CSV table of C-alpha atoms and ligand atoms in Angstrom, one decimal:
chain,number,residue,atom,x,y,z
A,1,MET,CA,0.1,0.2,0.5
A,2,SER,CA,1.7,3.2,-1.1
A,3,GLU,CA,2.2,6.0,1.6
A,4,ASN,CA,-0.5,8.2,-0.3
A,5,ILE,CA,-3.2,5.3,0.4
A,6,LYS,CA,-2.4,5.0,3.7
A,7,ASN,CA,-3.4,8.4,4.8
A,8,GLU,CA,-6.3,8.3,2.8
A,9,LYS,CA,-7.9,5.5,4.6
A,10,MET,CA,-7.2,7.6,7.9
A,11,GLU,CA,-8.3,10.6,6.8
A,12,ALA,CA,-11.5,8.5,5.8
A,13,ILE,CA,-11.2,7.0,9.1
A,14,VAL,CA,-10.9,10.3,11.2
A,15,SER,CA,-13.8,12.2,9.0
A,16,LEU,CA,-16.1,9.2,9.4
A,17,ALA,CA,-15.9,9.5,13.4
A,18,LYS,CA,-16.7,12.9,13.3
A,19,ARG,CA,-19.2,13.4,11.0
A,20,ARG,CA,-21.0,10.1,12.8
A,21,GLY,CA,-20.3,10.7,16.4
A,22,PHE,CA,-17.4,8.5,17.5
A,23,ILE,CA,-14.6,10.7,18.5
A,24,TYR,CA,-14.5,15.2,18.3
A,25,PRO,CA,-11.4,16.8,18.5
A,26,GLY,CA,-11.2,18.0,21.8
A,27,SER,CA,-12.3,21.6,22.6
A,28,ASP,CA,-12.9,21.9,19.1
A,29,ILE,CA,-15.6,25.0,19.4
A,30,TYR,CA,-12.7,27.1,20.8
A,31,GLY,CA,-9.8,26.3,17.8
A,32,GLY,CA,-8.6,22.9,19.7
A,33,LEU,CA,-6.7,21.5,22.5
A,34,SER,CA,-3.8,20.0,20.8
A,35,GLY,CA,-3.2,15.8,21.6
A,36,THR,CA,-6.8,15.9,23.3
A,37,TRP,CA,-10.3,14.1,21.7
A,38,ASP,CA,-14.1,13.5,23.0
A,39,PHE,CA,-16.0,10.8,22.4
A,40,GLY,CA,-19.4,11.2,21.4
A,41,PRO,CA,-22.4,9.1,21.7
A,42,LEU,CA,-20.9,5.9,19.5
A,43,GLY,CA,-17.3,6.7,20.8
A,44,VAL,CA,-18.7,6.2,23.8
A,45,ALA,CA,-20.8,3.2,23.3
A,46,LEU,CA,-17.7,1.4,21.6
A,47,LYS,CA,-15.1,2.0,24.3
A,48,ARG,CA,-17.3,0.7,26.9
A,49,ASN,CA,-17.5,-2.1,24.9
A,50,ILE,CA,-13.3,-2.5,24.3
A,51,LYS,CA,-12.6,-1.9,28.3
A,52,ASN,CA,-15.9,-3.5,29.3
A,53,LEU,CA,-14.8,-7.4,27.3
A,54,TRP,CA,-11.4,-6.6,28.8
A,55,TRP,CA,-12.6,-6.0,31.9
A,56,LYS,CA,-14.9,-9.3,31.9
A,57,MET,CA,-11.7,-11.8,29.8
A,58,PHE,CA,-8.9,-10.6,32.7
A,59,VAL,CA,-10.9,-9.7,35.5
A,60,GLU,CA,-14.0,-11.2,36.0
A,61,ASP,CA,-14.0,-14.5,34.0
A,62,ARG,CA,-10.7,-15.0,36.4
A,63,GLU,CA,-9.7,-16.1,40.0
A,64,ASP,CA,-6.1,-14.9,40.2
A,65,MET,CA,-7.5,-11.0,39.2
A,66,TYR,CA,-8.2,-8.2,41.7
A,67,GLY,CA,-9.5,-5.2,40.7
A,68,VAL,CA,-8.7,-1.5,41.3
A,69,ASP,CA,-8.9,2.2,40.7
A,70,ALA,CA,-7.1,3.9,42.3
A,71,ALA,CA,-6.7,7.7,42.5
A,72,ILE,CA,-5.1,9.9,39.1
A,73,LEU,CA,-3.6,12.4,41.2
A,74,MET,CA,-1.0,10.8,43.9
A,75,ASN,CA,1.9,12.2,46.4
A,76,GLN,CA,4.8,13.4,44.3
A,77,LYS,CA,6.7,10.4,46.4
A,78,VAL,CA,5.4,7.9,44.3
A,79,TRP,CA,6.5,9.8,40.7
A,80,LYS,CA,10.1,10.2,42.8
A,81,ALA,CA,10.2,6.6,43.1
A,82,SER,CA,9.2,5.5,40.2
A,83,GLY,CA,11.8,7.2,38.4
A,84,HIS,CA,9.1,9.4,36.7
A,85,VAL,CA,10.2,12.9,38.3
A,86,GLY,CA,14.2,11.7,37.0
A,87,THR,CA,14.1,10.0,33.9
A,88,PHE,CA,10.4,10.5,32.3
A,89,SER,CA,11.3,12.4,29.5
A,90,ASP,CA,11.6,12.5,25.5
A,91,PRO,CA,14.4,14.8,23.9
A,92,LEU,CA,13.3,18.1,22.3
A,93,VAL,CA,14.4,20.0,19.6
A,94,GLU,CA,13.2,23.4,18.6
A,95,CYS,CA,13.2,25.3,15.6
A,96,SER,CA,14.7,28.7,15.5
A,97,GLU,CA,13.1,29.8,12.2
A,98,CYS,CA,9.3,28.6,12.7
A,99,LYS,CA,9.6,27.5,16.4
A,100,GLY,CA,7.8,24.8,16.0
A,101,ARG,CA,9.0,21.7,18.3
A,102,PHE,CA,9.8,17.8,17.5
A,103,ARG,CA,10.9,14.9,19.5
A,104,ALA,CA,14.4,14.3,18.5
A,105,ASP,CA,14.1,10.7,18.1
A,106,GLN,CA,11.4,10.5,15.6
A,107,ILE,CA,13.1,13.0,12.9
A,108,ASP,CA,15.7,13.4,11.1
A,109,ILE,CA,17.5,16.3,12.7
A,110,SER,CA,19.5,17.3,10.0
A,111,LYS,CA,16.8,19.9,9.2
A,112,CYS,CA,13.1,20.8,10.7
A,113,PRO,CA,10.4,19.2,9.5
A,114,GLU,CA,7.7,21.6,9.7
A,115,CYS,CA,9.7,24.9,7.4
A,116,ASN,CA,12.7,22.1,6.2
A,117,LYS,CA,15.2,24.5,6.8
A,118,VAL,CA,18.7,23.4,7.5
A,119,GLY,CA,20.4,23.6,10.6
A,120,THR,CA,17.9,25.4,12.4
A,121,LEU,CA,17.2,22.8,15.0
A,122,SER,CA,18.6,23.0,18.5
A,123,GLU,CA,20.8,20.6,20.4
A,124,PRO,CA,18.4,18.4,22.2
A,125,ARG,CA,16.8,18.9,25.4
A,126,GLN,CA,15.2,16.8,27.7
A,127,PHE,CA,11.7,17.3,28.8
A,128,ASN,CA,9.8,15.4,31.6
A,129,MET,CA,6.0,14.3,29.7
A,130,MET,CA,4.8,14.5,33.5
A,131,PHE,CA,1.4,17.4,34.2
A,132,GLN,CA,2.6,19.4,36.7
A,133,THR,CA,0.0,20.9,38.9
A,134,HIS,CA,-0.2,21.6,43.0
A,135,VAL,CA,-3.2,20.3,45.7
A,136,GLY,CA,-4.4,22.5,48.1
A,137,PRO,CA,-4.6,26.6,47.9
A,138,VAL,CA,-1.0,26.6,48.5
A,139,ALA,CA,1.3,26.4,45.5
A,140,ASP,CA,5.0,25.6,46.8
A,141,GLU,CA,7.2,22.1,45.9
A,142,SER,CA,6.1,20.3,49.0
A,143,SER,CA,2.4,20.7,47.2
A,144,ILE,CA,3.5,19.5,44.0
A,145,SER,CA,1.8,16.9,42.6
A,146,TYR,CA,1.3,15.1,38.6
A,147,LEU,CA,-1.2,13.6,36.6
A,148,ARG,CA,-0.8,10.0,36.0
A,149,PRO,CA,1.4,9.4,33.2
A,150,GLU,CA,0.0,5.7,33.5
A,151,THR,CA,-2.4,3.6,35.7
A,152,ALA,CA,0.5,1.3,37.3
A,153,GLN,CA,2.0,3.0,39.7
A,154,GLY,CA,-1.4,3.2,41.3
A,155,ILE,CA,-2.1,-0.9,41.9
A,156,PHE,CA,1.5,-1.4,43.0
A,157,THR,CA,0.9,1.7,45.9
A,158,ASN,CA,-2.2,-1.1,46.5
A,159,TYR,CA,-0.5,-4.3,46.5
A,160,LYS,CA,-0.1,-4.9,50.4
A,161,ASN,CA,-3.3,-3.6,50.3
A,162,ILE,CA,-4.6,-6.0,48.4
A,163,VAL,CA,-2.2,-9.2,49.8
A,164,ASP,CA,-3.1,-8.1,53.1
A,165,ASN,CA,-7.1,-8.0,52.3
A,166,PHE,CA,-7.3,-11.1,50.1
A,167,TYR,CA,-4.6,-12.8,50.6
A,168,PRO,CA,-4.3,-14.6,47.1
A,169,ASP,CA,-1.6,-17.5,46.0
A,170,LEU,CA,0.7,-16.4,43.4
A,171,PRO,CA,0.7,-15.8,40.8
A,172,PHE,CA,-2.3,-13.4,40.8
A,173,GLY,CA,-2.9,-9.7,39.1
A,174,VAL,CA,-3.8,-6.2,39.7
A,175,ALA,CA,-5.9,-4.9,37.3
A,176,GLN,CA,-6.7,-1.2,37.2
A,177,GLN,CA,-8.0,0.8,34.0
A,178,GLY,CA,-8.1,4.8,33.9
A,179,LYS,CA,-6.7,7.7,32.7
A,180,ALA,CA,-3.4,8.8,32.0
A,181,PHE,CA,-1.6,11.7,30.5
A,182,ARG,CA,0.9,12.5,29.3
A,183,ASN,CA,2.8,16.4,28.1
A,184,GLU,CA,3.9,14.3,24.2
A,185,ILE,CA,6.0,17.2,22.3
A,186,SER,CA,4.2,15.8,19.2
A,187,PRO,CA,0.7,14.4,19.4
A,188,ARG,CA,-0.2,12.8,16.1
A,189,ASP,CA,-2.2,10.4,14.2
A,190,PHE,CA,-5.4,10.7,16.0
A,191,VAL,CA,-5.9,9.3,18.8
A,192,PHE,CA,-2.5,7.2,18.6
A,193,ARG,CA,-0.4,9.6,20.6
A,194,SER,CA,-2.6,11.6,22.8
A,195,ARG,CA,-1.8,14.2,25.5
A,196,GLU,CA,-5.1,12.2,28.0
A,197,PHE,CA,-6.1,8.6,26.8
A,198,GLU,CA,-6.6,5.5,28.8
A,199,GLN,CA,-4.7,2.6,29.7
A,200,MET,CA,-6.2,-0.6,30.9
A,201,GLU,CA,-2.6,-2.3,32.8
A,202,ILE,CA,-2.0,-5.4,35.2
A,203,GLU,CA,0.9,-6.2,37.1
A,204,TYR,CA,0.6,-10.0,37.5
A,205,PHE,CA,2.9,-10.6,41.0
A,206,VAL,CA,4.6,-13.8,40.7
A,207,ASN,CA,7.1,-15.9,41.7
A,208,PRO,CA,11.3,-15.1,40.6
A,209,GLU,CA,11.6,-18.5,40.5
A,210,ASN,CA,8.7,-18.7,37.6
A,211,TRP,CA,8.7,-15.8,35.8
A,212,GLN,CA,9.5,-17.3,33.0
A,213,GLU,CA,6.2,-19.3,32.6
A,214,SER,CA,3.7,-16.5,33.3
A,215,PHE,CA,5.6,-14.5,30.4
A,216,GLU,CA,4.5,-17.3,27.7
A,217,GLU,CA,0.9,-17.3,29.8
A,218,TRP,CA,0.2,-14.0,29.1
A,219,ARG,CA,1.9,-13.5,25.6
A,220,LYS,CA,-0.9,-16.2,24.5
A,221,LEU,CA,-3.7,-14.1,26.7
A,222,VAL,CA,-2.2,-10.7,25.1
A,223,TRP,CA,-3.1,-12.9,21.7
A,224,ASP,CA,-6.9,-13.9,22.3
A,225,TRP,CA,-7.6,-10.3,23.4
A,226,CYS,CA,-6.6,-9.5,20.0
A,227,ALA,CA,-8.7,-11.9,18.7
A,228,ALA,CA,-11.5,-11.3,21.2
A,229,ILE,CA,-11.7,-7.6,19.2
A,230,GLY,CA,-11.5,-8.4,15.7
A,231,LEU,CA,-8.1,-7.4,15.1
A,232,PRO,CA,-6.1,-9.8,12.1
A,233,ALA,CA,-3.7,-11.7,13.1
A,234,GLU,CA,-1.0,-11.1,9.9
A,235,SER,CA,-2.0,-7.6,11.6
A,236,VAL,CA,-0.2,-8.1,14.6
A,237,HIS,CA,3.0,-8.7,15.1
A,238,GLU,CA,5.5,-8.9,18.2
A,239,LEU,CA,9.0,-7.0,18.5
A,240,GLU,CA,10.8,-8.4,21.0
A,241,VAL,CA,12.8,-5.4,22.5
A,242,PRO,CA,16.7,-6.0,22.3
A,243,GLU,CA,18.5,-5.6,25.1
A,244,GLU,CA,20.0,-2.4,24.8
A,245,LYS,CA,16.5,-0.6,24.2
A,246,ARG,CA,14.6,-2.3,27.1
A,247,ALA,CA,14.7,-0.6,30.9
A,248,HIS,CA,17.8,-1.7,33.4
A,249,TYR,CA,15.5,-3.6,35.4
A,250,SER,CA,13.7,-5.9,32.5
A,251,LYS,CA,14.9,-9.5,31.4
A,252,ARG,CA,12.5,-9.0,28.8
A,253,THR,CA,10.1,-6.9,26.8
A,254,VAL,CA,7.7,-7.9,24.1
A,255,ASP,CA,5.8,-4.6,21.8
A,256,PHE,CA,3.1,-5.9,20.3
A,257,GLU,CA,2.4,-4.1,17.4
A,258,PHE,CA,-0.2,-3.9,14.7
A,259,ASP,CA,-0.6,-2.5,11.3
A,260,PHE,CA,-2.1,0.7,11.3
A,261,PRO,CA,-2.7,2.8,8.6
A,262,ILE,CA,0.1,5.3,9.7
A,263,GLY,CA,1.8,2.0,9.5
A,264,ARG,CA,2.8,-0.6,11.5
A,265,GLU,CA,3.5,1.0,15.4
A,266,GLU,CA,2.8,-0.2,18.9
A,267,LEU,CA,-0.1,-1.2,20.3
A,268,LEU,CA,0.4,-2.8,23.4
A,269,GLY,CA,3.7,-3.3,25.3
A,270,LEU,CA,4.5,-6.9,27.4
A,271,ALA,CA,7.3,-6.2,30.2
A,272,TYR,CA,8.6,-8.5,32.9
A,273,ARG,CA,9.9,-5.3,35.2
A,274,GLY,CA,10.7,-7.9,38.3
A,275,SER,CA,10.8,-6.7,41.6
A,276,PHE,CA,11.7,-2.7,40.0
A,277,ASP,CA,9.0,-1.2,41.3
A,278,LEU,CA,8.3,-3.0,44.5
A,279,ASP,CA,12.1,-2.4,45.5
A,280,ASN,CA,11.5,1.5,44.5
A,281,ILE,CA,8.6,1.5,47.0
A,282,VAL,CA,10.6,-0.5,50.1
A,283,ARG,CA,13.6,1.8,50.1
A,284,GLU,CA,11.4,5.3,49.9
A,285,SER,CA,9.2,4.3,51.8
A,286,GLY,CA,10.4,1.8,54.6
A,287,LYS,CA,7.6,0.0,54.2
A,288,ASN,CA,8.0,-4.3,53.8
A,289,MET,CA,6.9,-5.9,50.7
A,290,ASP,CA,7.4,-8.8,51.2
A,291,TYR,CA,5.3,-12.0,50.2
A,292,LEU,CA,5.2,-14.9,53.1
A,293,ILE,CA,4.7,-18.3,50.8
A,294,LYS,CA,1.8,-19.6,53.2
A,295,GLY,CA,2.9,-22.2,55.5
A,296,THR,CA,6.1,-21.6,55.2
A,297,ASN,CA,9.2,-19.4,56.4
A,298,THR,CA,9.8,-18.3,52.3
A,299,LYS,CA,9.6,-14.9,51.9
A,300,PHE,CA,10.7,-12.5,49.0
A,301,VAL,CA,9.0,-9.5,46.6
A,302,PRO,CA,7.5,-11.1,44.6
A,303,HIS,CA,8.1,-10.0,40.3
A,304,VAL,CA,6.0,-8.5,38.2
A,305,ILE,CA,4.9,-9.3,34.4
A,306,GLU,CA,2.9,-6.1,33.3
A,307,PRO,CA,0.5,-6.3,29.7
A,308,SER,CA,-0.2,-2.3,29.3
A,309,PHE,CA,-3.2,-2.1,26.7
A,310,GLY,CA,-4.0,1.4,25.8
A,311,VAL,CA,-7.6,2.0,24.5
A,312,GLU,CA,-7.1,4.4,22.2
A,313,ARG,CA,-4.6,2.4,20.4
A,314,ALA,CA,-7.3,-0.5,20.4
A,315,ILE,CA,-9.8,1.5,19.3
A,316,MET,CA,-8.1,3.0,15.9
A,317,ALA,CA,-6.9,-0.7,15.4
A,318,VAL,CA,-10.5,-2.0,15.8
A,319,LEU,CA,-11.9,0.7,13.6
A,320,SER,CA,-9.3,0.7,11.0
A,321,THR,CA,-10.0,-3.5,11.1
A,322,ALA,CA,-13.8,-2.6,10.6
A,323,TYR,CA,-13.1,0.1,8.1
A,324,THR,CA,-14.5,-1.1,4.5
A,325,GLU,CA,-15.5,0.4,1.5
A,326,ASP,CA,-17.9,-1.7,-1.3
A,327,GLU,CA,-20.3,-0.9,-3.8
A,328,VAL,CA,-24.0,-1.7,-3.9
A,329,ASN,CA,-26.3,-1.3,-6.7
A,330,GLY,CA,-23.1,0.2,-8.3
A,331,GLU,CA,-22.6,2.2,-5.9
A,332,LYS,CA,-19.7,2.9,-3.2
A,333,ARG,CA,-20.7,2.3,0.3
A,334,ILE,CA,-18.7,2.9,3.4
A,335,TYR,CA,-19.6,0.6,6.0
A,336,LEU,CA,-17.8,-0.3,10.2
A,337,LYS,CA,-17.7,-4.3,9.8
A,338,PHE,CA,-17.3,-4.5,13.9
A,339,PRO,CA,-17.4,-7.7,15.3
A,340,GLU,CA,-21.1,-7.8,16.9
A,341,ASN,CA,-19.6,-7.1,20.4
A,342,LEU,CA,-18.2,-4.1,19.6
A,343,ALA,CA,-20.7,-2.8,17.9
A,344,PRO,CA,-22.0,0.5,19.2
A,345,ILE,CA,-25.4,-0.1,18.2
A,346,LYS,CA,-26.4,-3.5,17.7
A,347,TYR,CA,-30.4,-3.2,16.0
A,348,CYS,CA,-31.8,-0.1,14.5
A,349,VAL,CA,-35.8,-0.7,13.9
A,350,SER,CA,-37.6,1.8,11.5
A,351,PRO,CA,-40.8,1.4,10.0
A,352,LEU,CA,-41.1,1.7,6.1
A,353,LEU,CA,-42.6,4.8,6.4
A,354,LYS,CA,-42.7,7.0,9.2
A,355,ASN,CA,-46.5,9.0,8.4
A,356,LYS,CA,-48.0,5.6,8.4
A,357,PRO,CA,-49.4,5.3,12.3
A,358,GLU,CA,-50.1,1.7,12.4
A,359,LEU,CA,-46.6,1.0,10.9
A,360,VAL,CA,-45.4,3.1,13.5
A,361,ALA,CA,-47.0,1.9,16.0
A,362,LYS,CA,-45.9,-2.2,15.5
A,363,ALA,CA,-42.1,-0.4,14.8
A,364,ARG,CA,-42.6,1.0,18.5
A,365,GLU,CA,-43.3,-3.0,20.0
A,366,VAL,CA,-40.6,-4.0,18.2
A,367,TYR,CA,-38.1,-1.6,19.5
A,368,SER,CA,-39.1,-2.3,22.8
A,369,ILE,CA,-38.4,-5.9,23.1
A,370,LEU,CA,-35.3,-5.3,21.4
A,371,LYS,CA,-34.5,-2.4,23.9
A,372,LYS,CA,-35.6,-4.8,26.7
A,373,LYS,CA,-33.2,-7.3,25.4
A,374,HIS,CA,-30.2,-5.2,23.6
A,375,GLY,CA,-29.7,-2.2,25.5
A,376,ALA,CA,-27.9,-0.9,22.5
A,377,VAL,CA,-31.1,-0.4,20.2
A,378,MET,CA,-32.0,2.5,17.5
A,379,TRP,CA,-34.9,3.9,16.8
A,380,ASP,CA,-34.3,5.9,13.1
A,381,ASP,CA,-37.3,6.9,10.8
A,382,ASN,CA,-35.5,9.6,8.7
A,383,GLY,CA,-35.5,9.6,5.4
A,384,ASN,CA,-35.8,6.5,3.3
A,385,ILE,CA,-35.2,3.4,4.0
A,386,GLY,CA,-31.8,3.8,1.6
A,387,LYS,CA,-30.4,6.4,3.6
A,388,ARG,CA,-31.4,4.5,6.9
A,389,TYR,CA,-29.1,1.7,6.0
A,390,ARG,CA,-26.1,3.6,4.6
A,391,ARG,CA,-26.4,5.9,8.1
A,392,GLN,CA,-26.3,2.5,10.2
A,393,ASP,CA,-24.0,1.0,7.4
A,394,GLU,CA,-21.5,3.8,8.3
A,395,ILE,CA,-22.1,3.5,12.7
A,396,GLY,CA,-20.7,-0.9,12.0
A,397,THR,CA,-24.9,-1.7,12.8
A,398,PRO,CA,-24.6,-5.2,12.2
A,399,TYR,CA,-29.3,-5.1,11.8
A,400,CYS,CA,-31.8,-3.0,10.4
A,401,VAL,CA,-35.7,-3.9,11.2
A,402,VAL,CA,-37.3,-2.6,8.8
A,403,ILE,CA,-41.2,-3.0,9.6
A,404,ASP,CA,-43.7,-3.0,6.9
A,405,PHE,CA,-47.5,-4.4,5.9
A,406,ASP,CA,-46.7,-7.2,5.5
A,407,SER,CA,-45.4,-7.0,9.4
A,408,LEU,CA,-49.1,-5.9,10.5
A,409,VAL,CA,-50.5,-9.3,8.9
A,410,ASN,CA,-48.4,-11.6,9.6
A,411,ASP,CA,-46.1,-10.7,12.6
A,412,THR,CA,-42.9,-10.5,11.0
A,413,VAL,CA,-40.3,-8.1,10.5
A,414,THR,CA,-37.7,-7.3,7.7
A,415,ILE,CA,-33.9,-7.7,8.9
A,416,ARG,CA,-31.1,-7.0,6.7
A,417,ASP,CA,-27.8,-7.8,6.8
A,418,ARG,CA,-24.5,-4.7,7.4
A,419,ASP,CA,-22.2,-6.9,5.7
A,420,THR,CA,-23.9,-9.0,3.2
A,421,THR,CA,-26.6,-6.4,2.8
A,422,GLU,CA,-29.2,-9.4,2.6
A,423,GLN,CA,-32.6,-9.3,3.5
A,424,LYS,CA,-34.6,-11.8,5.9
A,425,LEU,CA,-38.3,-12.4,6.9
A,426,VAL,CA,-38.2,-13.2,10.7
A,427,ALA,CA,-41.2,-13.9,13.2
A,428,ILE,CA,-41.6,-11.5,15.8
A,429,LYS,CA,-41.5,-14.5,18.4
A,430,ASP,CA,-38.4,-15.4,17.6
A,431,LEU,CA,-35.8,-11.8,17.9
B,1,LIG,P1,4.8,5.3,22.5
B,1,LIG,O1,6.6,4.3,22.2
B,1,LIG,O2,4.6,5.0,21.3
B,1,LIG,O3,5.7,6.4,23.3
B,1,LIG,P2,5.3,3.9,25.2
B,1,LIG,O4,5.9,2.6,24.8
B,1,LIG,O5,6.2,4.7,25.7
B,1,LIG,O6,4.5,4.0,24.0
B,1,LIG,P3,3.8,2.7,27.6
B,1,LIG,O7,4.4,3.6,28.4
B,1,LIG,O8,4.4,1.0,27.5
B,1,LIG,O9,4.3,3.3,25.7
B,1,LIG,O10,2.4,2.6,28.0
B,1,LIG,C1,1.5,1.4,27.4
B,1,LIG,C2,0.9,1.7,26.3
B,1,LIG,O11,0.4,3.0,26.8
B,1,LIG,C3,1.5,2.3,24.8
B,1,LIG,O12,1.9,0.6,23.9
B,1,LIG,C4,0.3,2.5,24.2
B,1,LIG,O13,-1.1,1.7,23.8
B,1,LIG,C5,-0.5,3.6,25.5
B,1,LIG,N1,-0.2,4.5,24.7
B,1,LIG,C6,1.3,5.1,25.3
B,1,LIG,N2,1.4,6.8,25.5
B,1,LIG,C7,0.3,7.1,24.9
B,1,LIG,C8,-0.5,8.1,24.0
B,1,LIG,N3,0.3,9.7,24.0
B,1,LIG,N4,-1.7,7.9,23.5
B,1,LIG,C9,-2.2,6.5,23.3
B,1,LIG,N5,-2.0,5.9,23.2
B,1,LIG,C10,-0.6,5.9,24.5
C-alpha cells in the first residue's frame, strides 16, 4: 500500500469518526486543544464495549485477578520513587526559524520537518512529560502533584492492601483501567498519540523462579485479546525488544505492534519488570513488600509481568480493521464491519414509512422488545430506507429491522444484514 493510500484511509476514518459521532477533536469550538479528543455517543459505546470486554476477560472470568481504581492524583513521592520525576522525558528540539517543537528521536534532525530549513534545530534537551499541578491552595514545592502518566503506579501502591485483605496465592494479578496523561511533544495521528488517554494495565505478581512461565502465558493471552477485538492475526506482530532498548530492570519486553493505516506501530506492551517497582517502594517508603508463602517461612518481594494496553490504540486498531468500502447497486458504500460484541448499536428499528401510524406503532412494539433485550438499539425513521441503511452501515450496526405492511398481517419483520446486505423475514416472536 502506498503512503498516500494509507493516509487517505486514515483521513477517511477520522472524518467518519467526526461525522457520525464517534470521536471529536477536544475543545473544537474554541479552536481545539492539541492532543485531546472527545468521545461522542457512539465512541463512548465502542470504548465501553472494549473496556468491558477486557475487564470480563482479564478480571471477572479469572480467579487470580483483583481490580482497583486508584486516584489519578498521587503523592509526589510515588513519581520520585518510580523514576518518573527524574527520567520520564523525551528529547526535545526547537526550530529557530518556525519555532516548531519536535521529538528528536522521531525525526531527521538535520533539517526542520515543518519549514524544511537546514541547521535550524536546537540541540536536544530532555523534556519531562508529566503534567504538573498543585494540590491545595498553596503552590509550593511540597504541594506539587502530577496527573499520572500511567495507571501502573496506582496498582503498585495498593499491592500491600490487596495482599493484606485477600492473601492471594502467587501468581496473582491486579488490574486497573483509567486515564493517563503525557505532555507529548508531538501528539499525532488521530488518537494514536494523545496527551490524555486511557490505559488498561495489569501487574501480575509472580514467584521470581517462574516468571518465564507467566510471561509465556501472558503472551498467549495478549493474542487472545487481539482476536477477541477482531484484529486479524496477520496484522499483529510481536517485537522482541533488544536488551539495549529495554529498561535496565527488564529481562524481557515484547511490544505488540499493529499494521495501522499510518504504518506498523505499537499497540500494547508486555514487560517483565522484575521487582523494580516494589523495591522502589521499599526504599522510598520504608514499608515491607515481602510476600510470605502460606505455611512456610519463605518470604520475598514478588516479581512482576506487566501487560499494558492502550484504549485509544485498541479503538484505532478496531476502527481501521472495521473500515470497509465496497459497492452496492453500483454505488460506493462505506461500512464499519465491527464484530457484533463491539458494535455500539446492535439493532436499528424502523417503520417502512413514518407517516403511517399503524406501522409506527408496530415498529415501536418491536423496538421495545429489542431494547429490553439488547439495550444498544436505535430508533431511526429519518429519510428513506436506503438512507437509513447507509447511515447504519457507517456506524457499523450489524442488523436493521424494518416493519412494513406484511408485519401487520403476519407478525414478521425484515432483517437486513450489514455485511451481506441480504434481507430475510423473521417472526417477531423469534427476535
Ligand atoms: P510509545 O513508544 O508509542 O510512546 P510507550 O512505549 O511510551 O509508547 P508505554 O509507556 O509502554 O508506551 O504505555 C503502554 C501503552 O499505553 C502503549 O502501548 C499504548 O497503547 C498506550 N499509550 C502510551 N502513550 C500513549 C499516548 N500518548 N497516546 C495514546 N496511547 C498511549
